[in-house]
Amino acid sequence: NAGVTQTPKFQVLKTGQSMTLQCAQDMNHNSMYWYRQDPGMGLRLIYYSASEGTTDKGEVPNGYNVSRLNKREFSLRLESAAPSQTSVYFCASEGNTIYFGEGSWLTVV
Amino acid sequence: LAKTTQPISMDSYEGQEVNITCSHNNIATNDYITWYQQFPSQGPRFIIQGYKTKVTNEVASLFIPADRKSSTLSLPRVSLSDTAVYYCLFSGGYNKLIFGAGTRLAVHP
C-alpha cells in the first residue's frame, strides 16, 4: 500500500498491558484515521485527525488514545489492553482517495 | 455520523455483470462517493470515486442519480478474483469516513 506504514504488524499483549501502534504517511496528507476490524465485520472508526495537532473521536473511541504530533505521524495507544480490543487495526490517510496501511494484528490474552 | 446502507451479500457467476447499490440519504454537498474493495487480511483498496452522473475506469463504473442519495457500483464480467467485500462511503467533505458493513460478493465458477 503506497505511502502508509504501520508498525508493528503483529503483537500479542497480556490484559492490562499498554502499547502504541505507529502510523506514518509520506504523502503530505492532512487527514489521518485509525480503524479497527473484527473478524467478519466492517471497519469501525476509532479516531481521526483532520490536521496536525487535532484529533476527534470516531465511532468506537473508548479504551484508546491518539496523538498527532506532526503531519506525518498518527499513533494509537492502548493504555490498558483488554481482550475485547483483539482486532486488526488499520491506519489510513486521505488525499484524493484514502490510502490504507497493511494492518496491525493485535491479540490481547 | 454519515451512514451508508448496502446489501449484506451477493452471489454471482463468472462472466456476469454485478451491480451493488448503496443508499446514502444524508450525503452532504461536498461529499464524494467512493467505493473500496477488501480482500481477507488486507486493507481496503480504492476502486472508483464520483460526485454525480456516471464515472468509468478500467475496473468498474459508478452510477449516481441526480439526487445523489444512492449510487451503484457496476463490475462488468466478474471473475473469481473479484470475490471480496465492497464498501461505499463518503469522502472529501465534512463527514468522517465511516464504513458500513459492506457487501460480501461471492463469485462462483
PDB file of C-alpha atoms in Angstrom:
ATOM      1  CA  ASN A   1       0.000   0.000   0.000  1.00  0.00           C
ATOM      2  CA  ALA A   2       1.536   3.201  -1.199  1.00  0.00           C
ATOM      3  CA  GLY A   3       2.711   5.664   1.423  1.00  0.00           C
ATOM      4  CA  VAL A   4       1.138   4.439   4.695  1.00  0.00           C
ATOM      5  CA  THR A   5       3.329   2.420   7.027  1.00  0.00           C
ATOM      6  CA  GLN A   6       2.098   0.736  10.193  1.00  0.00           C
ATOM      7  CA  THR A   7       4.090  -0.910  12.931  1.00  0.00           C
ATOM      8  CA  PRO A   8       4.050  -3.460  14.411  1.00  0.00           C
ATOM      9  CA  LYS A   9       2.355  -5.890  12.063  1.00  0.00           C
ATOM     10  CA  PHE A  10       1.686  -8.459  14.772  1.00  0.00           C
ATOM     11  CA  GLN A  11       1.529  -8.090  18.551  1.00  0.00           C
ATOM     12  CA  VAL A  12       0.350 -10.196  21.466  1.00  0.00           C
ATOM     13  CA  LEU A  13      -0.411  -8.408  24.716  1.00  0.00           C
ATOM     14  CA  LYS A  14      -1.483  -9.513  28.140  1.00  0.00           C
ATOM     15  CA  THR A  15      -4.582  -7.961  29.633  1.00  0.00           C
ATOM     16  CA  GLY A  16      -3.670  -4.666  31.265  1.00  0.00           C
ATOM     17  CA  GLN A  17      -0.531  -4.051  29.256  1.00  0.00           C
ATOM     18  CA  SER A  18      -0.132  -0.903  27.225  1.00  0.00           C
ATOM     19  CA  MET A  19       1.187  -0.390  23.738  1.00  0.00           C
ATOM     20  CA  THR A  20       1.276   2.107  20.898  1.00  0.00           C
ATOM     21  CA  LEU A  21       0.560   1.409  17.265  1.00  0.00           C
ATOM     22  CA  GLN A  22       2.556   3.638  14.986  1.00  0.00           C
ATOM     23  CA  CYS A  23       1.439   5.009  11.633  1.00  0.00           C
ATOM     24  CA  ALA A  24       3.291   7.233   9.212  1.00  0.00           C
ATOM     25  CA  GLN A  25       2.451   8.595   5.771  1.00  0.00           C
ATOM     26  CA  ASP A  26       4.727  10.292   3.292  1.00  0.00           C
ATOM     27  CA  MET A  27       2.076  11.826   1.043  1.00  0.00           C
ATOM     28  CA  ASN A  28       1.738  15.142   2.900  1.00  0.00           C
ATOM     29  CA  HIS A  29      -1.914  14.433   3.714  1.00  0.00           C
ATOM     30  CA  ASN A  30      -3.753  16.422   6.330  1.00  0.00           C
ATOM     31  CA  SER A  31      -6.321  13.805   7.381  1.00  0.00           C
ATOM     32  CA  MET A  32      -5.431  10.521   9.010  1.00  0.00           C
ATOM     33  CA  TYR A  33      -7.594   7.786  10.538  1.00  0.00           C
ATOM     34  CA  TRP A  34      -7.463   4.748  12.768  1.00  0.00           C
ATOM     35  CA  TYR A  35      -9.914   1.892  12.261  1.00  0.00           C
ATOM     36  CA  ARG A  36     -10.418  -1.489  13.826  1.00  0.00           C
ATOM     37  CA  GLN A  37     -11.854  -4.502  12.072  1.00  0.00           C
ATOM     38  CA  ASP A  38     -13.126  -7.525  13.952  1.00  0.00           C
ATOM     39  CA  PRO A  39     -13.426 -10.887  12.182  1.00  0.00           C
ATOM     40  CA  GLY A  40     -16.175 -10.888   9.583  1.00  0.00           C
ATOM     41  CA  MET A  41     -17.092  -7.287  10.299  1.00  0.00           C
ATOM     42  CA  GLY A  42     -16.660  -3.949   8.594  1.00  0.00           C
ATOM     43  CA  LEU A  43     -14.200  -1.263   9.601  1.00  0.00           C
ATOM     44  CA  ARG A  44     -15.110   0.932  12.549  1.00  0.00           C
ATOM     45  CA  LEU A  45     -13.582   4.354  13.016  1.00  0.00           C
ATOM     46  CA  ILE A  46     -11.740   4.794  16.323  1.00  0.00           C
ATOM     47  CA  TYR A  47     -10.240   8.268  15.989  1.00  0.00           C
ATOM     48  CA  TYR A  48      -9.350  10.625  13.230  1.00  0.00           C
ATOM     49  CA  SER A  49      -7.211  13.693  12.775  1.00  0.00           C
ATOM     50  CA  ALA A  50      -8.124  16.401  10.308  1.00  0.00           C
ATOM     51  CA  SER A  51      -4.760  18.126  10.640  1.00  0.00           C
ATOM     52  CA  GLU A  52      -1.593  18.227  12.684  1.00  0.00           C
ATOM     53  CA  GLY A  53      -2.364  18.792  16.340  1.00  0.00           C
ATOM     54  CA  THR A  54      -6.088  17.994  16.092  1.00  0.00           C
ATOM     55  CA  THR A  55      -7.895  14.759  16.862  1.00  0.00           C
ATOM     56  CA  ASP A  56     -11.534  13.723  17.134  1.00  0.00           C
ATOM     57  CA  LYS A  57     -13.416  10.679  18.307  1.00  0.00           C
ATOM     58  CA  GLY A  58     -14.945   8.284  15.849  1.00  0.00           C
ATOM     59  CA  GLU A  59     -17.470   5.503  16.393  1.00  0.00           C
ATOM     60  CA  VAL A  60     -15.583   3.438  18.974  1.00  0.00           C
ATOM     61  CA  PRO A  61     -13.017   5.592  20.848  1.00  0.00           C
ATOM     62  CA  ASN A  62     -13.322   4.064  24.318  1.00  0.00           C
ATOM     63  CA  GLY A  63     -10.124   2.434  25.533  1.00  0.00           C
ATOM     64  CA  TYR A  64      -7.926   4.273  23.050  1.00  0.00           C
ATOM     65  CA  ASN A  65      -5.933   7.469  22.836  1.00  0.00           C
ATOM     66  CA  VAL A  66      -4.287   9.036  19.825  1.00  0.00           C
ATOM     67  CA  SER A  67      -1.558  11.521  19.132  1.00  0.00           C
ATOM     68  CA  ARG A  68      -0.889  13.602  16.013  1.00  0.00           C
ATOM     69  CA  LEU A  69       2.356  15.346  16.869  1.00  0.00           C
ATOM     70  CA  ASN A  70       3.245  16.154  13.274  1.00  0.00           C
ATOM     71  CA  LYS A  71       1.704  15.923   9.853  1.00  0.00           C
ATOM     72  CA  ARG A  72       3.351  12.653   9.025  1.00  0.00           C
ATOM     73  CA  GLU A  73       2.590  10.504  12.091  1.00  0.00           C
ATOM     74  CA  PHE A  74      -0.604   9.432  13.858  1.00  0.00           C
ATOM     75  CA  SER A  75      -0.252   6.970  16.717  1.00  0.00           C
ATOM     76  CA  LEU A  76      -2.870   4.900  18.530  1.00  0.00           C
ATOM     77  CA  ARG A  77      -2.334   3.954  22.161  1.00  0.00           C
ATOM     78  CA  LEU A  78      -3.965   1.299  24.264  1.00  0.00           C
ATOM     79  CA  GLU A  79      -3.353   2.257  27.883  1.00  0.00           C
ATOM     80  CA  SER A  80      -4.714  -0.934  29.442  1.00  0.00           C
ATOM     81  CA  ALA A  81      -5.400  -3.592  26.855  1.00  0.00           C
ATOM     82  CA  ALA A  82      -8.492  -5.753  27.139  1.00  0.00           C
ATOM     83  CA  PRO A  83      -9.410  -8.973  25.281  1.00  0.00           C
ATOM     84  CA  SER A  84     -12.220  -7.014  23.553  1.00  0.00           C
ATOM     85  CA  GLN A  85      -9.531  -4.999  21.809  1.00  0.00           C
ATOM     86  CA  THR A  86      -8.288  -8.051  19.957  1.00  0.00           C
ATOM     87  CA  SER A  87      -8.678  -6.963  16.365  1.00  0.00           C
ATOM     88  CA  VAL A  88      -6.952  -5.858  13.196  1.00  0.00           C
ATOM     89  CA  TYR A  89      -6.112  -2.175  13.203  1.00  0.00           C
ATOM     90  CA  PHE A  90      -5.809  -0.137  10.031  1.00  0.00           C
ATOM     91  CA  CYS A  91      -4.372   3.307   9.676  1.00  0.00           C
ATOM     92  CA  ALA A  92      -5.343   5.443   6.704  1.00  0.00           C
ATOM     93  CA  SER A  93      -4.584   8.842   5.278  1.00  0.00           C
ATOM     94  CA  GLU A  94      -6.747  10.867   2.954  1.00  0.00           C
ATOM     95  CA  GLY A  95      -5.739  12.651  -0.180  1.00  0.00           C
ATOM     96  CA  ASN A  96      -7.869  12.448  -3.327  1.00  0.00           C
ATOM     97  CA  THR A  97      -8.651   8.938  -2.134  1.00  0.00           C
ATOM     98  CA  ILE A  98      -7.967   7.053   1.059  1.00  0.00           C
ATOM     99  CA  TYR A  99      -4.796   5.062   1.397  1.00  0.00           C
ATOM    100  CA  PHE A 100      -4.623   2.269   3.934  1.00  0.00           C
ATOM    101  CA  GLY A 101      -1.742   0.659   5.724  1.00  0.00           C
ATOM    102  CA  GLU A 102      -1.293  -3.095   5.688  1.00  0.00           C
ATOM    103  CA  GLY A 103      -2.843  -3.561   9.101  1.00  0.00           C
ATOM    104  CA  SER A 104      -1.677  -4.456  12.591  1.00  0.00           C
ATOM    105  CA  TRP A 105      -2.915  -7.733  14.067  1.00  0.00           C
ATOM    106  CA  LEU A 106      -3.334  -7.352  17.823  1.00  0.00           C
ATOM    107  CA  THR A 107      -4.227 -10.174  20.194  1.00  0.00           C
ATOM    108  CA  VAL A 108      -4.925  -9.490  23.858  1.00  0.00           C
ATOM    109  CA  VAL A 109      -4.868 -12.562  26.078  1.00  0.00           C
TER     110      VAL A 109
ATOM    111  CA  LEU B   1     -22.310  10.302  11.627  1.00  0.00           C
ATOM    112  CA  ALA B   2     -22.809   9.725   7.936  1.00  0.00           C
ATOM    113  CA  LYS B   3     -24.148   6.260   7.224  1.00  0.00           C
ATOM    114  CA  THR B   4     -24.492   4.124   4.149  1.00  0.00           C
ATOM    115  CA  THR B   5     -26.672   1.085   3.543  1.00  0.00           C
ATOM    116  CA  GLN B   6     -25.700  -1.800   1.274  1.00  0.00           C
ATOM    117  CA  PRO B   7     -26.875  -5.382   0.781  1.00  0.00           C
ATOM    118  CA  ILE B   8     -25.046  -7.707   3.138  1.00  0.00           C
ATOM    119  CA  SER B   9     -24.146 -10.252   0.488  1.00  0.00           C
ATOM    120  CA  MET B  10     -24.476 -11.054  -3.198  1.00  0.00           C
ATOM    121  CA  ASP B  11     -23.719 -14.073  -5.329  1.00  0.00           C
ATOM    122  CA  SER B  12     -22.759 -14.125  -8.969  1.00  0.00           C
ATOM    123  CA  TYR B  13     -21.096 -16.302 -11.586  1.00  0.00           C
ATOM    124  CA  GLU B  14     -18.026 -15.750 -13.649  1.00  0.00           C
ATOM    125  CA  GLY B  15     -18.627 -13.545 -16.674  1.00  0.00           C
ATOM    126  CA  GLN B  16     -21.739 -11.863 -15.307  1.00  0.00           C
ATOM    127  CA  GLU B  17     -22.193  -8.169 -14.585  1.00  0.00           C
ATOM    128  CA  VAL B  18     -22.665  -7.324 -10.917  1.00  0.00           C
ATOM    129  CA  ASN B  19     -24.387  -4.200  -9.640  1.00  0.00           C
ATOM    130  CA  ILE B  20     -24.128  -3.231  -5.986  1.00  0.00           C
ATOM    131  CA  THR B  21     -26.292  -0.360  -4.794  1.00  0.00           C
ATOM    132  CA  CYS B  22     -25.577   1.835  -1.800  1.00  0.00           C
ATOM    133  CA  SER B  23     -28.043   4.201  -0.140  1.00  0.00           C
ATOM    134  CA  HIS B  24     -26.785   7.395   1.463  1.00  0.00           C
ATOM    135  CA  ASN B  25     -29.686   9.672   2.300  1.00  0.00           C
ATOM    136  CA  ASN B  26     -27.659  12.187   4.327  1.00  0.00           C
ATOM    137  CA  ILE B  27     -24.866  12.839   1.865  1.00  0.00           C
ATOM    138  CA  ALA B  28     -23.555  16.398   2.073  1.00  0.00           C
ATOM    139  CA  THR B  29     -22.950  18.759  -0.819  1.00  0.00           C
ATOM    140  CA  ASN B  30     -19.179  18.470  -0.522  1.00  0.00           C
ATOM    141  CA  ASP B  31     -19.087  14.672  -0.282  1.00  0.00           C
ATOM    142  CA  TYR B  32     -17.774  12.416  -2.984  1.00  0.00           C
ATOM    143  CA  ILE B  33     -18.912   8.798  -3.160  1.00  0.00           C
ATOM    144  CA  THR B  34     -16.104   6.305  -3.080  1.00  0.00           C
ATOM    145  CA  TRP B  35     -16.063   2.541  -3.353  1.00  0.00           C
ATOM    146  CA  TYR B  36     -13.448   0.262  -1.865  1.00  0.00           C
ATOM    147  CA  GLN B  37     -12.633  -3.419  -2.241  1.00  0.00           C
ATOM    148  CA  GLN B  38     -11.214  -5.521   0.534  1.00  0.00           C
ATOM    149  CA  PHE B  39      -9.691  -8.996   0.376  1.00  0.00           C
ATOM    150  CA  PRO B  40      -9.128 -11.063   3.529  1.00  0.00           C
ATOM    151  CA  SER B  41      -6.163  -9.947   5.636  1.00  0.00           C
ATOM    152  CA  GLN B  42      -5.650  -6.817   3.554  1.00  0.00           C
ATOM    153  CA  GLY B  43      -6.583  -3.173   3.907  1.00  0.00           C
ATOM    154  CA  PRO B  44      -9.301  -1.782   1.639  1.00  0.00           C
ATOM    155  CA  ARG B  45      -8.197  -0.505  -1.725  1.00  0.00           C
ATOM    156  CA  PHE B  46      -9.708   2.180  -3.887  1.00  0.00           C
ATOM    157  CA  ILE B  47     -11.929   1.154  -6.814  1.00  0.00           C
ATOM    158  CA  ILE B  48     -13.720   4.243  -8.054  1.00  0.00           C
ATOM    159  CA  GLN B  49     -14.955   7.649  -6.965  1.00  0.00           C
ATOM    160  CA  GLY B  50     -17.604  10.013  -8.278  1.00  0.00           C
ATOM    161  CA  TYR B  51     -19.716  13.034  -7.472  1.00  0.00           C
ATOM    162  CA  LYS B  52     -22.687  12.669  -9.812  1.00  0.00           C
ATOM    163  CA  THR B  53     -23.815  11.054 -13.087  1.00  0.00           C
ATOM    164  CA  LYS B  54     -21.503   8.303 -14.325  1.00  0.00           C
ATOM    165  CA  VAL B  55     -17.843   7.553 -13.861  1.00  0.00           C
ATOM    166  CA  THR B  56     -15.969   4.714 -15.544  1.00  0.00           C
ATOM    167  CA  ASN B  57     -12.455   3.412 -15.131  1.00  0.00           C
ATOM    168  CA  GLU B  58     -10.635   0.265 -16.160  1.00  0.00           C
ATOM    169  CA  VAL B  59     -12.232  -1.906 -13.495  1.00  0.00           C
ATOM    170  CA  ALA B  60     -15.712  -0.541 -12.762  1.00  0.00           C
ATOM    171  CA  SER B  61     -18.432   2.000 -13.425  1.00  0.00           C
ATOM    172  CA  LEU B  62     -20.216   4.138 -10.893  1.00  0.00           C
ATOM    173  CA  PHE B  63     -23.714   5.461 -11.439  1.00  0.00           C
ATOM    174  CA  ILE B  64     -25.014   8.304  -9.286  1.00  0.00           C
ATOM    175  CA  PRO B  65     -28.511   9.723  -9.797  1.00  0.00           C
ATOM    176  CA  ALA B  66     -29.206  13.438  -9.720  1.00  0.00           C
ATOM    177  CA  ASP B  67     -30.372  13.446  -6.093  1.00  0.00           C
ATOM    178  CA  ARG B  68     -27.140  11.627  -5.045  1.00  0.00           C
ATOM    179  CA  LYS B  69     -28.981   9.655  -2.387  1.00  0.00           C
ATOM    180  CA  SER B  70     -27.752   6.384  -3.786  1.00  0.00           C
ATOM    181  CA  SER B  71     -25.019   5.041  -6.001  1.00  0.00           C
ATOM    182  CA  THR B  72     -24.472   1.822  -7.928  1.00  0.00           C
ATOM    183  CA  LEU B  73     -21.146   0.131  -8.441  1.00  0.00           C
ATOM    184  CA  SER B  74     -21.093  -1.940 -11.625  1.00  0.00           C
ATOM    185  CA  LEU B  75     -18.484  -4.648 -12.138  1.00  0.00           C
ATOM    186  CA  PRO B  76     -18.503  -5.964 -15.702  1.00  0.00           C
ATOM    187  CA  ARG B  77     -17.816  -9.629 -16.366  1.00  0.00           C
ATOM    188  CA  VAL B  78     -16.705 -10.622 -12.875  1.00  0.00           C
ATOM    189  CA  SER B  79     -14.131 -13.315 -12.268  1.00  0.00           C
ATOM    190  CA  LEU B  80     -13.343 -15.474  -9.244  1.00  0.00           C
ATOM    191  CA  SER B  81     -10.747 -12.913  -8.164  1.00  0.00           C
ATOM    192  CA  ASP B  82     -13.499 -10.325  -7.672  1.00  0.00           C
ATOM    193  CA  THR B  83     -14.745 -12.243  -4.647  1.00  0.00           C
ATOM    194  CA  ALA B  84     -14.285  -9.682  -1.879  1.00  0.00           C
ATOM    195  CA  VAL B  85     -16.096  -7.244   0.353  1.00  0.00           C
ATOM    196  CA  TYR B  86     -17.143  -3.964  -1.243  1.00  0.00           C
ATOM    197  CA  TYR B  87     -17.704  -0.770   0.732  1.00  0.00           C
ATOM    198  CA  CYS B  88     -19.187   2.558  -0.242  1.00  0.00           C
ATOM    199  CA  LEU B  89     -18.563   5.675   1.784  1.00  0.00           C
ATOM    200  CA  PHE B  90     -18.410   9.447   1.592  1.00  0.00           C
ATOM    201  CA  SER B  91     -15.086  11.193   1.312  1.00  0.00           C
ATOM    202  CA  GLY B  92     -13.657  14.633   0.721  1.00  0.00           C
ATOM    203  CA  GLY B  93     -16.374  16.541   2.518  1.00  0.00           C
ATOM    204  CA  TYR B  94     -17.125  17.251   6.130  1.00  0.00           C
ATOM    205  CA  ASN B  95     -18.277  13.788   7.102  1.00  0.00           C
ATOM    206  CA  LYS B  96     -15.999  11.423   8.914  1.00  0.00           C
ATOM    207  CA  LEU B  97     -15.007   8.421   6.848  1.00  0.00           C
ATOM    208  CA  ILE B  98     -17.494   5.915   8.189  1.00  0.00           C
ATOM    209  CA  PHE B  99     -17.556   2.461   6.658  1.00  0.00           C
ATOM    210  CA  GLY B 100     -20.744   0.472   6.632  1.00  0.00           C
ATOM    211  CA  ALA B 101     -20.831  -3.305   6.919  1.00  0.00           C
ATOM    212  CA  GLY B 102     -20.036  -3.687   3.240  1.00  0.00           C
ATOM    213  CA  THR B 103     -21.324  -6.166   0.673  1.00  0.00           C
ATOM    214  CA  ARG B 104     -19.756  -9.613   0.509  1.00  0.00           C
ATOM    215  CA  LEU B 105     -19.617 -10.622  -3.129  1.00  0.00           C
ATOM    216  CA  ALA B 106     -19.086 -14.288  -3.897  1.00  0.00           C
ATOM    217  CA  VAL B 107     -18.294 -15.163  -7.497  1.00  0.00           C
ATOM    218  CA  HIS B 108     -18.851 -18.801  -8.418  1.00  0.00           C
ATOM    219  CA  PRO B 109     -17.388 -20.801 -11.317  1.00  0.00           C
TER     220      PRO B 109
END
